[in-house]
């Protein structure tokens, strides 16, 4: 009987570990979704108007503006 109880305890501990892993995976998925939503909001509400302004000032396409900003580390003092 004692051996049976020990085996049941081990099985329950294994089940708990599996459940904890599932909880971690779900939490990670929720955090990823939240981060993606924040990135989308940043792009739509902050970066898009900024890049539109850069394009207007420099007279370039959004792709060209990004290339300049990244490759040349340009500023408005360009």
CSV table of C-alpha atoms in Angstrom, one decimal:
chain,number,residue,atom,x,y,z
A,1,UNK,CA,0.0,0.0,0.0
A,2,UNK,CA,2.8,2.4,0.8
A,3,UNK,CA,4.4,1.7,-2.6
A,4,UNK,CA,1.1,2.5,-4.2
A,5,UNK,CA,0.9,5.8,-2.4
A,6,UNK,CA,4.4,6.7,-3.4
A,7,UNK,CA,3.7,5.9,-7.0
A,8,UNK,CA,0.5,8.0,-6.9
A,9,UNK,CA,2.5,10.9,-5.4
A,10,UNK,CA,5.1,10.7,-8.1
A,11,UNK,CA,2.4,10.7,-10.8
A,12,UNK,CA,0.7,13.7,-9.2
A,13,UNK,CA,4.0,15.5,-9.0
A,14,UNK,CA,4.6,14.8,-12.7
A,15,UNK,CA,1.1,16.0,-13.5
A,16,UNK,CA,1.8,19.2,-11.5
A,17,UNK,CA,5.0,19.8,-13.5
A,18,UNK,CA,3.1,19.4,-16.8
A,19,UNK,CA,0.4,21.8,-15.7
A,20,UNK,CA,3.1,24.3,-14.6
A,21,UNK,CA,4.7,24.1,-18.0
A,22,UNK,CA,1.3,24.6,-19.7
A,23,UNK,CA,0.7,27.7,-17.5
A,24,UNK,CA,4.2,29.1,-18.4
A,25,UNK,CA,3.5,28.5,-22.1
A,26,UNK,CA,0.1,30.2,-22.0
A,27,UNK,CA,1.6,33.1,-20.1
A,28,UNK,CA,4.4,33.5,-22.6
A,29,UNK,CA,1.9,33.4,-25.5
A,30,UNK,CA,-0.2,36.2,-23.8
A,31,UNK,CA,3.0,38.3,-23.2
A,32,UNK,CA,4.0,37.8,-26.8
A,33,UNK,CA,0.5,38.9,-28.0
A,34,UNK,CA,0.6,41.9,-25.8
A,35,UNK,CA,4.1,42.9,-27.0
A,36,UNK,CA,2.9,42.5,-30.6
A,37,UNK,CA,-0.1,44.8,-29.9
A,38,UNK,CA,2.2,47.4,-28.3
A,39,UNK,CA,4.5,47.3,-31.3
A,40,UNK,CA,1.5,47.7,-33.6
A,41,UNK,CA,0.3,50.7,-31.6
A,42,UNK,CA,3.7,52.3,-31.6
A,43,UNK,CA,4.0,51.9,-35.4
A,44,UNK,CA,0.5,53.2,-36.1
A,45,UNK,CA,0.4,56.1,-33.5
A,46,UNK,CA,3.9,57.2,-33.1
A,47,UNK,CA,6.3,56.0,-35.8
A,48,UNK,CA,4.0,56.4,-38.9
A,49,UNK,CA,3.4,60.2,-38.3
A,50,UNK,CA,7.1,60.6,-37.5
A,51,UNK,CA,8.3,58.9,-40.7
A,52,UNK,CA,5.6,60.8,-42.7
A,53,UNK,CA,7.2,64.0,-41.4
A,54,UNK,CA,10.7,62.8,-42.2
A,55,UNK,CA,9.6,62.0,-45.8
A,56,UNK,CA,8.0,65.4,-46.2
A,57,UNK,CA,11.1,67.2,-45.0
A,58,UNK,CA,13.6,65.2,-46.9
A,59,UNK,CA,11.4,64.6,-50.0
A,60,UNK,CA,12.0,60.8,-50.0
A,61,UNK,CA,10.0,57.6,-49.8
A,62,UNK,CA,9.4,55.9,-46.5
A,63,UNK,CA,11.8,53.1,-47.5
A,64,UNK,CA,14.5,55.7,-48.4
A,65,UNK,CA,13.9,57.6,-45.2
A,66,UNK,CA,14.4,54.4,-43.1
A,67,UNK,CA,17.6,53.5,-45.1
A,68,UNK,CA,19.0,57.0,-44.4
A,69,UNK,CA,18.1,56.9,-40.7
A,70,UNK,CA,19.5,53.4,-40.2
A,71,UNK,CA,22.6,53.3,-42.5
A,72,UNK,CA,23.7,56.9,-42.2
A,73,UNK,CA,22.4,57.5,-38.6
A,74,UNK,CA,21.0,60.8,-40.0
A,75,UNK,CA,19.3,63.5,-38.0
A,76,UNK,CA,17.3,66.5,-39.2
A,77,UNK,CA,20.5,68.4,-39.2
A,78,UNK,CA,21.6,66.0,-42.0
